[in-house]
Amino acid sequence: MSANAKTFNPYLPQLAAVVERVDETRDVFTLRLCLHDAQARAAYRFQPGQFNMLYLWGVGEVAISIVSDPDDPDLIDHTIRAVGRVTRGLQRLKPGDKLGLRGPFGRGWPLEAAQGRHLLLITGGLGCAPTTSMIHYALQRRASYGRLTVCHGVKHPDDLIYTDRIQTWCAAPDTQVMLTADKGTPEWRGRVGLVTQALEDIDPIMFKGMAMMCGPEPMMVSVAEDLLKRGMMLTDIHLAMERNMQCAVGHCGHCQFGGKFICKDGPVFPYAQLRALLAVRGF
């Protein structure tokens, strides 16, 4: 049994400190956290695509994807949109402030199955956060993966985050980054239109690889069905679902999706497992 398994209690938040807060946009920010306990810090391990529960005492708890690299467990990054009571409270934290952290939870991206394959990562809005850890994972282990194509769409250029990281991705070998905005501005240098339209300009060889997506569900379904028409295998398409996850262990039922729980069985699923469920009204 690993040290992490011996010390991990899924119900008990661990004390974490804010090392840095990066304001990505007016309402999106990244919290860089460090677990307070040295033993817990040494034992903490996660996979790209997993999430933590961040607990603000006296306010509540939210599920947030981990966006840092698993080989750097000392610093755990989370990118958050301030849209509710807890996330607005998290936005007010500053370096040195404390909060609770439970996790990691869920199933991450299929790292082993993706080795040696071309990777096509398609994201919309803040959906780029759950895929960012996978992008960094592949770039830092470049020899283990094929070509990397990132398609990221935003509604407006002002919504774009990670501009420094994106510049780094653009400079990486065998890596293509395509940015789209639903509405452009005179300063916008990316494409104008839906991210789904970017598929037209992707090298067809990428459709023989593996796709990983996160974003609005209609966008992911549209892209997945398009990829199938372009010859990608159903088993090579993976989606990260973003639903209302509250307990993270499959008990509360808030994230139930048919016979599955997003928090426990996902949040990353093969599209083959979701295709029928996503067509059911009310699910």
PDB file of C-alpha atoms in Angstrom, residues 93-282:
ATOM      1  CA  LEU A  93      -7.640  34.877  -0.450  1.00  0.00           C
ATOM      2  CA  LYS A  94      -4.073  36.133  -0.508  1.00  0.00           C
ATOM      3  CA  PRO A  95      -0.655  34.513   0.018  1.00  0.00           C
ATOM      4  CA  GLY A  96      -0.404  33.019   3.490  1.00  0.00           C
ATOM      5  CA  ASP A  97      -4.154  32.502   3.944  1.00  0.00           C
ATOM      6  CA  LYS A  98      -5.319  28.991   4.847  1.00  0.00           C
ATOM      7  CA  LEU A  99      -8.080  26.749   3.477  1.00  0.00           C
ATOM      8  CA  GLY A 100      -9.037  23.075   3.466  1.00  0.00           C
ATOM      9  CA  LEU A 101      -8.223  20.635   0.672  1.00  0.00           C
ATOM     10  CA  ARG A 102      -9.725  17.158   0.121  1.00  0.00           C
ATOM     11  CA  GLY A 103      -8.517  14.995  -2.702  1.00  0.00           C
ATOM     12  CA  PRO A 104      -7.513  14.108  -5.263  1.00  0.00           C
ATOM     13  CA  PHE A 105     -10.731  12.549  -6.571  1.00  0.00           C
ATOM     14  CA  GLY A 106     -12.063  10.946  -9.706  1.00  0.00           C
ATOM     15  CA  ARG A 107     -10.654   9.380 -12.849  1.00  0.00           C
ATOM     16  CA  GLY A 108      -8.154  11.394 -14.858  1.00  0.00           C
ATOM     17  CA  TRP A 109      -7.072  11.353 -18.494  1.00  0.00           C
ATOM     18  CA  PRO A 110      -5.987   7.989 -20.001  1.00  0.00           C
ATOM     19  CA  LEU A 111      -2.250   8.600 -19.740  1.00  0.00           C
ATOM     20  CA  GLU A 112      -1.025   5.104 -20.582  1.00  0.00           C
ATOM     21  CA  ALA A 113      -3.424   4.591 -23.501  1.00  0.00           C
ATOM     22  CA  ALA A 114      -2.358   7.969 -24.909  1.00  0.00           C
ATOM     23  CA  GLN A 115       1.360   7.173 -24.951  1.00  0.00           C
ATOM     24  CA  GLY A 116       2.802   7.169 -28.455  1.00  0.00           C
ATOM     25  CA  ARG A 117      -0.392   8.681 -29.908  1.00  0.00           C
ATOM     26  CA  HIS A 118      -1.077  12.082 -31.467  1.00  0.00           C
ATOM     27  CA  LEU A 119      -3.130  14.132 -29.004  1.00  0.00           C
ATOM     28  CA  LEU A 120      -5.929  16.500 -30.018  1.00  0.00           C
ATOM     29  CA  LEU A 121      -7.125  18.630 -27.097  1.00  0.00           C
ATOM     30  CA  ILE A 122     -10.255  20.692 -27.689  1.00  0.00           C
ATOM     31  CA  THR A 123     -11.607  23.035 -25.063  1.00  0.00           C
ATOM     32  CA  GLY A 124     -14.180  25.762 -24.651  1.00  0.00           C
ATOM     33  CA  GLY A 125     -14.218  28.567 -22.086  1.00  0.00           C
ATOM     34  CA  LEU A 126     -12.832  27.571 -18.699  1.00  0.00           C
ATOM     35  CA  GLY A 127     -12.760  24.000 -19.990  1.00  0.00           C
ATOM     36  CA  CYS A 128      -9.129  24.652 -20.785  1.00  0.00           C
ATOM     37  CA  ALA A 129      -8.323  24.271 -17.064  1.00  0.00           C
ATOM     38  CA  PRO A 130      -8.935  20.487 -16.763  1.00  0.00           C
ATOM     39  CA  THR A 131      -6.951  19.878 -19.955  1.00  0.00           C
ATOM     40  CA  THR A 132      -4.052  22.133 -18.970  1.00  0.00           C
ATOM     41  CA  SER A 133      -2.525  19.530 -16.671  1.00  0.00           C
ATOM     42  CA  MET A 134      -2.659  17.021 -19.556  1.00  0.00           C
ATOM     43  CA  ILE A 135      -1.001  19.500 -21.927  1.00  0.00           C
ATOM     44  CA  HIS A 136       1.791  20.161 -19.438  1.00  0.00           C
ATOM     45  CA  TYR A 137       2.118  16.444 -18.737  1.00  0.00           C
ATOM     46  CA  ALA A 138       2.606  15.660 -22.440  1.00  0.00           C
ATOM     47  CA  LEU A 139       4.953  18.592 -23.069  1.00  0.00           C
ATOM     48  CA  GLN A 140       7.182  17.653 -20.149  1.00  0.00           C
ATOM     49  CA  ARG A 141       7.341  14.066 -21.398  1.00  0.00           C
ATOM     50  CA  ARG A 142       7.526  15.011 -25.047  1.00  0.00           C
ATOM     51  CA  ALA A 143       9.198  11.812 -26.269  1.00  0.00           C
ATOM     52  CA  SER A 144       6.304   9.713 -24.942  1.00  0.00           C
ATOM     53  CA  TYR A 145       3.640  11.339 -27.135  1.00  0.00           C
ATOM     54  CA  GLY A 146       3.115  12.158 -30.780  1.00  0.00           C
ATOM     55  CA  ARG A 147       2.043  15.483 -32.240  1.00  0.00           C
ATOM     56  CA  LEU A 148       0.033  17.769 -29.989  1.00  0.00           C
ATOM     57  CA  THR A 149      -2.755  20.021 -31.279  1.00  0.00           C
ATOM     58  CA  VAL A 150      -4.642  22.310 -28.909  1.00  0.00           C
ATOM     59  CA  CYS A 151      -7.873  24.004 -30.036  1.00  0.00           C
ATOM     60  CA  HIS A 152      -9.220  26.452 -27.499  1.00  0.00           C
ATOM     61  CA  GLY A 153     -12.323  28.565 -27.980  1.00  0.00           C
ATOM     62  CA  VAL A 154     -13.612  31.554 -26.033  1.00  0.00           C
ATOM     63  CA  LYS A 155     -16.686  33.739 -26.484  1.00  0.00           C
ATOM     64  CA  HIS A 156     -14.681  36.971 -26.434  1.00  0.00           C
ATOM     65  CA  PRO A 157     -10.928  37.651 -26.600  1.00  0.00           C
ATOM     66  CA  ASP A 158     -11.127  39.150 -23.097  1.00  0.00           C
ATOM     67  CA  ASP A 159     -12.068  35.665 -21.826  1.00  0.00           C
ATOM     68  CA  LEU A 160      -8.715  34.185 -22.853  1.00  0.00           C
ATOM     69  CA  ILE A 161      -6.599  33.019 -19.907  1.00  0.00           C
ATOM     70  CA  TYR A 162      -3.147  31.425 -19.645  1.00  0.00           C
ATOM     71  CA  THR A 163      -1.621  33.764 -22.218  1.00  0.00           C
ATOM     72  CA  ASP A 164       1.912  33.128 -20.912  1.00  0.00           C
ATOM     73  CA  ARG A 165       1.369  29.372 -20.859  1.00  0.00           C
ATOM     74  CA  ILE A 166      -0.085  29.420 -24.371  1.00  0.00           C
ATOM     75  CA  GLN A 167       3.021  31.180 -25.676  1.00  0.00           C
ATOM     76  CA  THR A 168       5.099  28.390 -24.143  1.00  0.00           C
ATOM     77  CA  TRP A 169       2.897  25.741 -25.758  1.00  0.00           C
ATOM     78  CA  CYS A 170       3.231  27.465 -29.166  1.00  0.00           C
ATOM     79  CA  ALA A 171       7.018  27.280 -28.911  1.00  0.00           C
ATOM     80  CA  ALA A 172       7.077  23.566 -28.030  1.00  0.00           C
ATOM     81  CA  PRO A 173       8.162  21.035 -30.687  1.00  0.00           C
ATOM     82  CA  ASP A 174       5.478  19.247 -32.719  1.00  0.00           C
ATOM     83  CA  THR A 175       2.814  21.377 -31.069  1.00  0.00           C
ATOM     84  CA  GLN A 176       0.098  23.466 -32.710  1.00  0.00           C
ATOM     85  CA  VAL A 177      -2.185  25.858 -30.833  1.00  0.00           C
ATOM     86  CA  MET A 178      -5.370  27.178 -32.475  1.00  0.00           C
ATOM     87  CA  LEU A 179      -7.302  29.911 -30.670  1.00  0.00           C
ATOM     88  CA  THR A 180     -10.829  30.897 -31.652  1.00  0.00           C
ATOM     89  CA  ALA A 181     -13.215  33.579 -30.407  1.00  0.00           C
ATOM     90  CA  ASP A 182     -16.926  33.688 -31.181  1.00  0.00           C
ATOM     91  CA  LYS A 183     -16.540  37.437 -31.736  1.00  0.00           C
ATOM     92  CA  GLY A 184     -13.229  39.032 -32.620  1.00  0.00           C
ATOM     93  CA  THR A 185     -11.715  42.434 -31.937  1.00  0.00           C
ATOM     94  CA  PRO A 186      -9.214  44.464 -33.994  1.00  0.00           C
ATOM     95  CA  GLU A 187      -6.448  43.207 -31.672  1.00  0.00           C
ATOM     96  CA  TRP A 188      -7.437  39.518 -31.853  1.00  0.00           C
ATOM     97  CA  ARG A 189      -4.937  37.414 -33.791  1.00  0.00           C
ATOM     98  CA  GLY A 190      -6.737  34.104 -33.497  1.00  0.00           C
ATOM     99  CA  ARG A 191      -9.613  32.749 -35.555  1.00  0.00           C
ATOM    100  CA  VAL A 192     -13.151  34.118 -35.377  1.00  0.00           C
ATOM    101  CA  GLY A 193     -15.928  31.562 -35.089  1.00  0.00           C
ATOM    102  CA  LEU A 194     -16.846  28.507 -33.082  1.00  0.00           C
ATOM    103  CA  VAL A 195     -14.128  26.161 -31.891  1.00  0.00           C
ATOM    104  CA  THR A 196     -15.937  23.371 -33.730  1.00  0.00           C
ATOM    105  CA  GLN A 197     -15.128  25.097 -37.032  1.00  0.00           C
ATOM    106  CA  ALA A 198     -11.399  24.795 -36.319  1.00  0.00           C
ATOM    107  CA  LEU A 199     -11.576  21.088 -37.119  1.00  0.00           C
ATOM    108  CA  GLU A 200     -11.621  22.030 -40.800  1.00  0.00           C
ATOM    109  CA  ASP A 201      -8.031  23.250 -40.538  1.00  0.00           C
ATOM    110  CA  ILE A 202      -6.547  20.389 -38.543  1.00  0.00           C
ATOM    111  CA  ASP A 203      -4.143  17.970 -40.219  1.00  0.00           C
ATOM    112  CA  PRO A 204      -6.186  14.796 -40.851  1.00  0.00           C
ATOM    113  CA  ILE A 205      -3.425  12.704 -39.315  1.00  0.00           C
ATOM    114  CA  MET A 206      -4.575  14.012 -35.927  1.00  0.00           C
ATOM    115  CA  PHE A 207      -7.875  12.185 -36.376  1.00  0.00           C
ATOM    116  CA  LYS A 208      -5.948   8.918 -36.122  1.00  0.00           C
ATOM    117  CA  GLY A 209      -4.820   9.884 -32.629  1.00  0.00           C
ATOM    118  CA  MET A 210      -6.684  10.472 -29.382  1.00  0.00           C
ATOM    119  CA  ALA A 211      -8.998  13.387 -28.555  1.00  0.00           C
ATOM    120  CA  MET A 212      -9.492  14.890 -25.113  1.00  0.00           C
ATOM    121  CA  MET A 213     -12.146  17.529 -24.549  1.00  0.00           C
ATOM    122  CA  CYS A 214     -13.630  19.729 -21.880  1.00  0.00           C
ATOM    123  CA  GLY A 215     -16.160  22.522 -22.176  1.00  0.00           C
ATOM    124  CA  PRO A 216     -19.902  23.017 -22.648  1.00  0.00           C
ATOM    125  CA  GLU A 217     -21.602  19.667 -23.239  1.00  0.00           C
ATOM    126  CA  PRO A 218     -23.271  20.672 -26.557  1.00  0.00           C
ATOM    127  CA  MET A 219     -19.846  21.724 -27.854  1.00  0.00           C
ATOM    128  CA  MET A 220     -18.251  18.434 -26.820  1.00  0.00           C
ATOM    129  CA  VAL A 221     -21.041  16.360 -28.390  1.00  0.00           C
ATOM    130  CA  SER A 222     -20.827  18.360 -31.623  1.00  0.00           C
ATOM    131  CA  VAL A 223     -17.057  17.947 -31.810  1.00  0.00           C
ATOM    132  CA  ALA A 224     -17.159  14.262 -30.877  1.00  0.00           C
ATOM    133  CA  GLU A 225     -19.696  13.463 -33.584  1.00  0.00           C
ATOM    134  CA  ASP A 226     -17.660  15.474 -36.100  1.00  0.00           C
ATOM    135  CA  LEU A 227     -14.521  13.571 -35.142  1.00  0.00           C
ATOM    136  CA  LEU A 228     -16.310  10.273 -35.688  1.00  0.00           C
ATOM    137  CA  LYS A 229     -17.320  11.409 -39.190  1.00  0.00           C
ATOM    138  CA  ARG A 230     -13.669  12.262 -39.841  1.00  0.00           C
ATOM    139  CA  GLY A 231     -12.615   8.724 -38.968  1.00  0.00           C
ATOM    140  CA  MET A 232     -11.577   8.937 -35.325  1.00  0.00           C
ATOM    141  CA  MET A 233     -12.325   5.788 -33.354  1.00  0.00           C
ATOM    142  CA  LEU A 234     -15.117   6.050 -30.782  1.00  0.00           C
ATOM    143  CA  THR A 235     -12.810   4.562 -28.148  1.00  0.00           C
ATOM    144  CA  ASP A 236     -10.233   7.304 -28.779  1.00  0.00           C
ATOM    145  CA  ILE A 237     -12.496  10.185 -27.724  1.00  0.00           C
ATOM    146  CA  HIS A 238     -12.519  11.229 -24.060  1.00  0.00           C
ATOM    147  CA  LEU A 239     -14.566  13.928 -22.337  1.00  0.00           C
ATOM    148  CA  ALA A 240     -14.121  15.661 -18.980  1.00  0.00           C
ATOM    149  CA  MET A 241     -17.569  16.391 -17.554  1.00  0.00           C
ATOM    150  CA  GLU A 242     -18.278  19.426 -15.399  1.00  0.00           C
ATOM    151  CA  ARG A 243     -21.351  18.958 -13.215  1.00  0.00           C
ATOM    152  CA  ASN A 244     -22.418  19.904  -9.692  1.00  0.00           C
ATOM    153  CA  MET A 245     -20.083  17.716  -7.625  1.00  0.00           C
ATOM    154  CA  GLN A 246     -20.576  18.213  -3.887  1.00  0.00           C
ATOM    155  CA  CYS A 247     -19.339  15.190  -1.912  1.00  0.00           C
ATOM    156  CA  ALA A 248     -16.717  13.839  -4.382  1.00  0.00           C
ATOM    157  CA  VAL A 249     -17.291  10.229  -3.262  1.00  0.00           C
ATOM    158  CA  GLY A 250     -20.596   9.309  -4.938  1.00  0.00           C
ATOM    159  CA  HIS A 251     -22.786   9.621  -1.831  1.00  0.00           C
ATOM    160  CA  CYS A 252     -24.811  12.822  -2.226  1.00  0.00           C
ATOM    161  CA  GLY A 253     -26.121  12.134  -5.745  1.00  0.00           C
ATOM    162  CA  HIS A 254     -25.812  15.716  -6.994  1.00  0.00           C
ATOM    163  CA  CYS A 255     -23.631  14.672  -9.935  1.00  0.00           C
ATOM    164  CA  GLN A 256     -25.523  11.488 -10.826  1.00  0.00           C
ATOM    165  CA  PHE A 257     -25.614  10.944 -14.583  1.00  0.00           C
ATOM    166  CA  GLY A 258     -27.708   7.919 -15.455  1.00  0.00           C
ATOM    167  CA  GLY A 259     -26.090   5.057 -13.607  1.00  0.00           C
ATOM    168  CA  LYS A 260     -22.833   6.910 -13.110  1.00  0.00           C
ATOM    169  CA  PHE A 261     -21.508   9.560 -10.768  1.00  0.00           C
ATOM    170  CA  ILE A 262     -19.349  12.247 -12.346  1.00  0.00           C
ATOM    171  CA  CYS A 263     -17.259  12.628  -9.179  1.00  0.00           C
ATOM    172  CA  LYS A 264     -16.494   8.938  -8.715  1.00  0.00           C
ATOM    173  CA  ASP A 265     -16.715   7.369 -12.178  1.00  0.00           C
ATOM    174  CA  GLY A 266     -15.342  10.476 -13.960  1.00  0.00           C
ATOM    175  CA  PRO A 267     -14.909  13.328 -14.428  1.00  0.00           C
ATOM    176  CA  VAL A 268     -13.040  11.943 -17.466  1.00  0.00           C
ATOM    177  CA  PHE A 269     -15.067   9.390 -19.440  1.00  0.00           C
ATOM    178  CA  PRO A 270     -14.628   7.609 -22.754  1.00  0.00           C
ATOM    179  CA  TYR A 271     -17.237   9.090 -25.103  1.00  0.00           C
ATOM    180  CA  ALA A 272     -18.434   5.529 -25.700  1.00  0.00           C
ATOM    181  CA  GLN A 273     -19.749   5.509 -22.111  1.00  0.00           C
ATOM    182  CA  LEU A 274     -21.503   8.879 -22.421  1.00  0.00           C
ATOM    183  CA  ARG A 275     -22.840   8.976 -25.964  1.00  0.00           C
ATOM    184  CA  ALA A 276     -26.233   7.445 -25.159  1.00  0.00           C
ATOM    185  CA  LEU A 277     -26.583   9.267 -21.807  1.00  0.00           C
ATOM    186  CA  LEU A 278     -25.915  12.678 -23.366  1.00  0.00           C
ATOM    187  CA  ALA A 279     -28.867  12.114 -25.695  1.00  0.00           C
ATOM    188  CA  VAL A 280     -31.326  11.592 -22.824  1.00  0.00           C
ATOM    189  CA  ARG A 281     -33.340  14.712 -21.948  1.00  0.00           C
ATOM    190  CA  GLY A 282     -33.121  15.433 -18.222  1.00  0.00           C
TER     191      GLY A 282
END
